[in-house]
Amino acid sequence: MIRVLAAAFLLVLWPAVPARAHVVEAGAELRVTQTFGAGEVTLVIAGVSSVPAPLRVSAQAVRSTGPVLGLELRSRADGSRSAGSVRVGQGSAALPVRQAGPYELRVRAGGEVSMIPFRVLVPASAPWTMVMDGAFLMAGLLVVGGVLANSRSRLLVGGASAAGAVAVAVMLLAPYLPPGQPEGAAPVAAAGRPYAQGRFSTLPARPATDVEFTLTLRLTDGATGRPVDDLAVHHEAPAHLVVTSQDGAVFRRRRSRGAR
């Protein structure tokens, strides 16, 4: 038992593993910041531990914008839809989800619409967690059995120590072991990662100095030539647009307002 206690003490002192940035874990919330007009809103999509379940969506103001956002959730697996609304900075909306997998959240602010693709992921236990739980259970049963029987046999103590050592070893190695594949995760593509191509256009075609103009960016799938529909959220947005002048004196940055 002294060995088990020593291993547990080392576990407490073991340095924490650095968090992985930009990785949405199963059950974790997803934060997406979108630009509407002259303001920005961060949408917080809460994680779920099981399905079916209500998916909680709240909105936080980065810069002041419209007070109410219209929400429409669509499953890309079966096409089912649900709708609601949320007031920026107040409460949350509950949109029911029946299964894990890919979804699209359409957000409407006045006359502007944003399409956010994401996945509902449900945590799944990795196979090695069963080993750890079984070892802890075995160690506990042996210790309790020895106490009740008032026995300190070498076989009993050795078995409890071995089971405890296995459980603690698995706990120490847990950050480096592969996690269980969450329900709803995207399958690994055999042909490699897709890529997007961007095409710019301006209105008018030849912008003039000190005159407003519209810059349009169209993203297409590099493999099919069709509009992209599978962008992933990175740095809290499906896409980022940075516009600078040739001399670098002017700098403008906007987060995406739509995934297509």
PDB file of C-alpha atoms in Angstrom, residues 56-192:
ATOM      1  CA  ARG A  56     -27.597  25.716 -25.524  1.00  0.00           C
ATOM      2  CA  VAL A  57     -26.594  28.744 -27.601  1.00  0.00           C
ATOM      3  CA  SER A  58     -25.806  32.130 -26.021  1.00  0.00           C
ATOM      4  CA  ALA A  59     -24.420  35.388 -27.442  1.00  0.00           C
ATOM      5  CA  GLN A  60     -21.900  37.817 -26.019  1.00  0.00           C
ATOM      6  CA  ALA A  61     -21.286  41.286 -27.427  1.00  0.00           C
ATOM      7  CA  VAL A  62     -17.713  42.046 -28.489  1.00  0.00           C
ATOM      8  CA  ARG A  63     -18.858  45.385 -29.878  1.00  0.00           C
ATOM      9  CA  SER A  64     -22.436  46.633 -29.711  1.00  0.00           C
ATOM     10  CA  THR A  65     -24.814  45.200 -32.321  1.00  0.00           C
ATOM     11  CA  GLY A  66     -28.491  44.273 -32.650  1.00  0.00           C
ATOM     12  CA  PRO A  67     -30.008  42.988 -29.388  1.00  0.00           C
ATOM     13  CA  VAL A  68     -31.770  39.878 -30.743  1.00  0.00           C
ATOM     14  CA  LEU A  69     -30.375  37.146 -32.999  1.00  0.00           C
ATOM     15  CA  GLY A  70     -32.536  34.682 -34.887  1.00  0.00           C
ATOM     16  CA  LEU A  71     -31.246  31.096 -34.795  1.00  0.00           C
ATOM     17  CA  GLU A  72     -31.982  28.132 -37.049  1.00  0.00           C
ATOM     18  CA  LEU A  73     -30.259  24.786 -36.518  1.00  0.00           C
ATOM     19  CA  ARG A  74     -30.187  22.186 -39.302  1.00  0.00           C
ATOM     20  CA  SER A  75     -28.804  18.663 -39.151  1.00  0.00           C
ATOM     21  CA  ARG A  76     -26.766  17.832 -42.228  1.00  0.00           C
ATOM     22  CA  ALA A  77     -27.354  14.129 -41.533  1.00  0.00           C
ATOM     23  CA  ASP A  78     -31.153  13.962 -41.695  1.00  0.00           C
ATOM     24  CA  GLY A  79     -32.182  17.552 -42.525  1.00  0.00           C
ATOM     25  CA  SER A  80     -34.145  18.088 -39.297  1.00  0.00           C
ATOM     26  CA  ARG A  81     -34.494  21.718 -38.198  1.00  0.00           C
ATOM     27  CA  SER A  82     -35.176  23.704 -35.065  1.00  0.00           C
ATOM     28  CA  ALA A  83     -35.377  27.445 -34.507  1.00  0.00           C
ATOM     29  CA  GLY A  84     -35.166  29.966 -31.697  1.00  0.00           C
ATOM     30  CA  SER A  85     -33.754  33.350 -30.766  1.00  0.00           C
ATOM     31  CA  VAL A  86     -31.314  34.749 -28.234  1.00  0.00           C
ATOM     32  CA  ARG A  87     -30.775  38.249 -26.878  1.00  0.00           C
ATOM     33  CA  VAL A  88     -27.154  39.363 -26.879  1.00  0.00           C
ATOM     34  CA  GLY A  89     -25.761  39.284 -23.348  1.00  0.00           C
ATOM     35  CA  GLN A  90     -28.887  37.748 -21.828  1.00  0.00           C
ATOM     36  CA  GLY A  91     -29.718  34.070 -21.333  1.00  0.00           C
ATOM     37  CA  SER A  92     -29.478  31.350 -23.945  1.00  0.00           C
ATOM     38  CA  ALA A  93     -31.603  29.507 -26.491  1.00  0.00           C
ATOM     39  CA  ALA A  94     -32.224  25.740 -26.323  1.00  0.00           C
ATOM     40  CA  LEU A  95     -32.230  24.053 -29.732  1.00  0.00           C
ATOM     41  CA  PRO A  96     -32.997  20.322 -29.596  1.00  0.00           C
ATOM     42  CA  VAL A  97     -30.565  17.891 -31.232  1.00  0.00           C
ATOM     43  CA  ARG A  98     -31.497  14.230 -31.751  1.00  0.00           C
ATOM     44  CA  GLN A  99     -28.148  12.829 -32.838  1.00  0.00           C
ATOM     45  CA  ALA A 100     -24.443  13.575 -32.981  1.00  0.00           C
ATOM     46  CA  GLY A 101     -22.809  14.638 -36.242  1.00  0.00           C
ATOM     47  CA  PRO A 102     -22.569  17.654 -38.573  1.00  0.00           C
ATOM     48  CA  TYR A 103     -24.890  20.647 -38.146  1.00  0.00           C
ATOM     49  CA  GLU A 104     -25.316  24.150 -39.549  1.00  0.00           C
ATOM     50  CA  LEU A 105     -26.344  27.085 -37.388  1.00  0.00           C
ATOM     51  CA  ARG A 106     -27.885  29.976 -39.305  1.00  0.00           C
ATOM     52  CA  VAL A 107     -27.682  33.254 -37.384  1.00  0.00           C
ATOM     53  CA  ARG A 108     -29.753  36.233 -38.505  1.00  0.00           C
ATOM     54  CA  ALA A 109     -29.071  39.796 -37.334  1.00  0.00           C
ATOM     55  CA  GLY A 110     -31.370  42.256 -39.086  1.00  0.00           C
ATOM     56  CA  GLY A 111     -30.792  41.782 -42.815  1.00  0.00           C
ATOM     57  CA  GLU A 112     -27.497  39.883 -42.393  1.00  0.00           C
ATOM     58  CA  VAL A 113     -27.184  36.108 -42.159  1.00  0.00           C
ATOM     59  CA  SER A 114     -24.251  33.999 -41.001  1.00  0.00           C
ATOM     60  CA  MET A 115     -23.905  30.242 -41.555  1.00  0.00           C
ATOM     61  CA  ILE A 116     -21.759  28.390 -38.997  1.00  0.00           C
ATOM     62  CA  PRO A 117     -20.821  24.748 -39.663  1.00  0.00           C
ATOM     63  CA  PHE A 118     -19.931  22.623 -36.632  1.00  0.00           C
ATOM     64  CA  ARG A 119     -20.246  19.129 -35.214  1.00  0.00           C
ATOM     65  CA  VAL A 120     -22.101  17.909 -32.167  1.00  0.00           C
ATOM     66  CA  LEU A 121     -19.623  15.567 -30.485  1.00  0.00           C
ATOM     67  CA  VAL A 122     -20.551  13.170 -27.685  1.00  0.00           C
ATOM     68  CA  PRO A 123     -17.695  11.973 -25.447  1.00  0.00           C
ATOM     69  CA  ALA A 124     -16.781   8.292 -25.687  1.00  0.00           C
ATOM     70  CA  SER A 125     -14.662   6.267 -23.284  1.00  0.00           C
ATOM     71  CA  ALA A 126     -11.312   5.025 -24.550  1.00  0.00           C
ATOM     72  CA  PRO A 127     -10.626   1.278 -24.167  1.00  0.00           C
ATOM     73  CA  TRP A 128      -7.784   1.896 -21.714  1.00  0.00           C
ATOM     74  CA  THR A 129     -10.140   3.628 -19.262  1.00  0.00           C
ATOM     75  CA  MET A 130     -11.756   0.242 -18.621  1.00  0.00           C
ATOM     76  CA  VAL A 131      -8.337  -1.077 -17.576  1.00  0.00           C
ATOM     77  CA  MET A 132      -7.850   1.815 -15.157  1.00  0.00           C
ATOM     78  CA  ASP A 133     -11.352   1.510 -13.673  1.00  0.00           C
ATOM     79  CA  GLY A 134     -11.013  -2.260 -13.332  1.00  0.00           C
ATOM     80  CA  ALA A 135      -7.634  -1.944 -11.613  1.00  0.00           C
ATOM     81  CA  PHE A 136      -8.980   0.625  -9.147  1.00  0.00           C
ATOM     82  CA  LEU A 137     -11.981  -1.591  -8.452  1.00  0.00           C
ATOM     83  CA  MET A 138      -9.788  -4.630  -7.881  1.00  0.00           C
ATOM     84  CA  ALA A 139      -7.469  -2.733  -5.539  1.00  0.00           C
ATOM     85  CA  GLY A 140     -10.425  -1.406  -3.561  1.00  0.00           C
ATOM     86  CA  LEU A 141     -12.034  -4.834  -3.241  1.00  0.00           C
ATOM     87  CA  LEU A 142      -8.784  -6.409  -2.034  1.00  0.00           C
ATOM     88  CA  VAL A 143      -8.191  -3.672   0.521  1.00  0.00           C
ATOM     89  CA  VAL A 144     -11.763  -3.795   1.844  1.00  0.00           C
ATOM     90  CA  GLY A 145     -11.700  -7.600   1.885  1.00  0.00           C
ATOM     91  CA  GLY A 146      -8.452  -7.608   3.835  1.00  0.00           C
ATOM     92  CA  VAL A 147      -9.802  -5.132   6.374  1.00  0.00           C
ATOM     93  CA  LEU A 148     -13.029  -7.082   6.879  1.00  0.00           C
ATOM     94  CA  ALA A 149     -11.185 -10.375   7.178  1.00  0.00           C
ATOM     95  CA  ASN A 150      -8.501  -8.808   9.376  1.00  0.00           C
ATOM     96  CA  SER A 151      -5.933 -10.371   7.084  1.00  0.00           C
ATOM     97  CA  ARG A 152      -2.523  -9.063   6.063  1.00  0.00           C
ATOM     98  CA  SER A 153      -1.381 -11.948   3.915  1.00  0.00           C
ATOM     99  CA  ARG A 154       1.379 -11.268   1.416  1.00  0.00           C
ATOM    100  CA  LEU A 155      -0.871 -12.459  -1.411  1.00  0.00           C
ATOM    101  CA  LEU A 156      -3.610  -9.987  -0.511  1.00  0.00           C
ATOM    102  CA  VAL A 157      -1.248  -7.042  -0.009  1.00  0.00           C
ATOM    103  CA  GLY A 158       0.684  -7.886  -3.178  1.00  0.00           C
ATOM    104  CA  GLY A 159      -2.481  -8.131  -5.248  1.00  0.00           C
ATOM    105  CA  ALA A 160      -3.810  -4.803  -3.965  1.00  0.00           C
ATOM    106  CA  SER A 161      -0.434  -3.128  -4.571  1.00  0.00           C
ATOM    107  CA  ALA A 162      -0.183  -4.515  -8.106  1.00  0.00           C
ATOM    108  CA  ALA A 163      -3.728  -3.447  -9.013  1.00  0.00           C
ATOM    109  CA  GLY A 164      -3.160   0.010  -7.553  1.00  0.00           C
ATOM    110  CA  ALA A 165       0.143   0.367  -9.412  1.00  0.00           C
ATOM    111  CA  VAL A 166      -1.517  -0.545 -12.717  1.00  0.00           C
ATOM    112  CA  ALA A 167      -4.320   1.967 -12.130  1.00  0.00           C
ATOM    113  CA  VAL A 168      -1.929   4.791 -11.221  1.00  0.00           C
ATOM    114  CA  ALA A 169       0.355   3.974 -14.172  1.00  0.00           C
ATOM    115  CA  VAL A 170      -2.579   4.263 -16.568  1.00  0.00           C
ATOM    116  CA  MET A 171      -3.576   7.582 -14.956  1.00  0.00           C
ATOM    117  CA  LEU A 172      -0.047   8.922 -15.456  1.00  0.00           C
ATOM    118  CA  LEU A 173       0.004   7.820 -19.086  1.00  0.00           C
ATOM    119  CA  ALA A 174      -3.572   8.980 -19.807  1.00  0.00           C
ATOM    120  CA  PRO A 175      -2.572  12.354 -21.368  1.00  0.00           C
ATOM    121  CA  TYR A 176      -0.338  10.529 -23.851  1.00  0.00           C
ATOM    122  CA  LEU A 177      -2.720   7.721 -24.774  1.00  0.00           C
ATOM    123  CA  PRO A 178      -5.080   8.075 -27.766  1.00  0.00           C
ATOM    124  CA  PRO A 179      -8.547   9.286 -26.724  1.00  0.00           C
ATOM    125  CA  GLY A 180     -11.702   7.441 -27.638  1.00  0.00           C
ATOM    126  CA  GLN A 181     -13.268   8.438 -30.957  1.00  0.00           C
ATOM    127  CA  PRO A 182     -16.213  10.697 -30.010  1.00  0.00           C
ATOM    128  CA  GLU A 183     -19.616   9.993 -31.475  1.00  0.00           C
ATOM    129  CA  GLY A 184     -20.321  12.358 -34.366  1.00  0.00           C
ATOM    130  CA  ALA A 185     -16.679  12.944 -35.348  1.00  0.00           C
ATOM    131  CA  ALA A 186     -15.845  13.365 -39.015  1.00  0.00           C
ATOM    132  CA  PRO A 187     -14.446  10.268 -40.751  1.00  0.00           C
ATOM    133  CA  VAL A 188     -10.820  10.416 -41.826  1.00  0.00           C
ATOM    134  CA  ALA A 189     -10.664  11.247 -45.541  1.00  0.00           C
ATOM    135  CA  ALA A 190      -8.645   8.788 -47.578  1.00  0.00           C
ATOM    136  CA  ALA A 191      -7.818  11.312 -50.303  1.00  0.00           C
ATOM    137  CA  GLY A 192      -6.244  13.845 -47.944  1.00  0.00           C
TER     138      GLY A 192
END
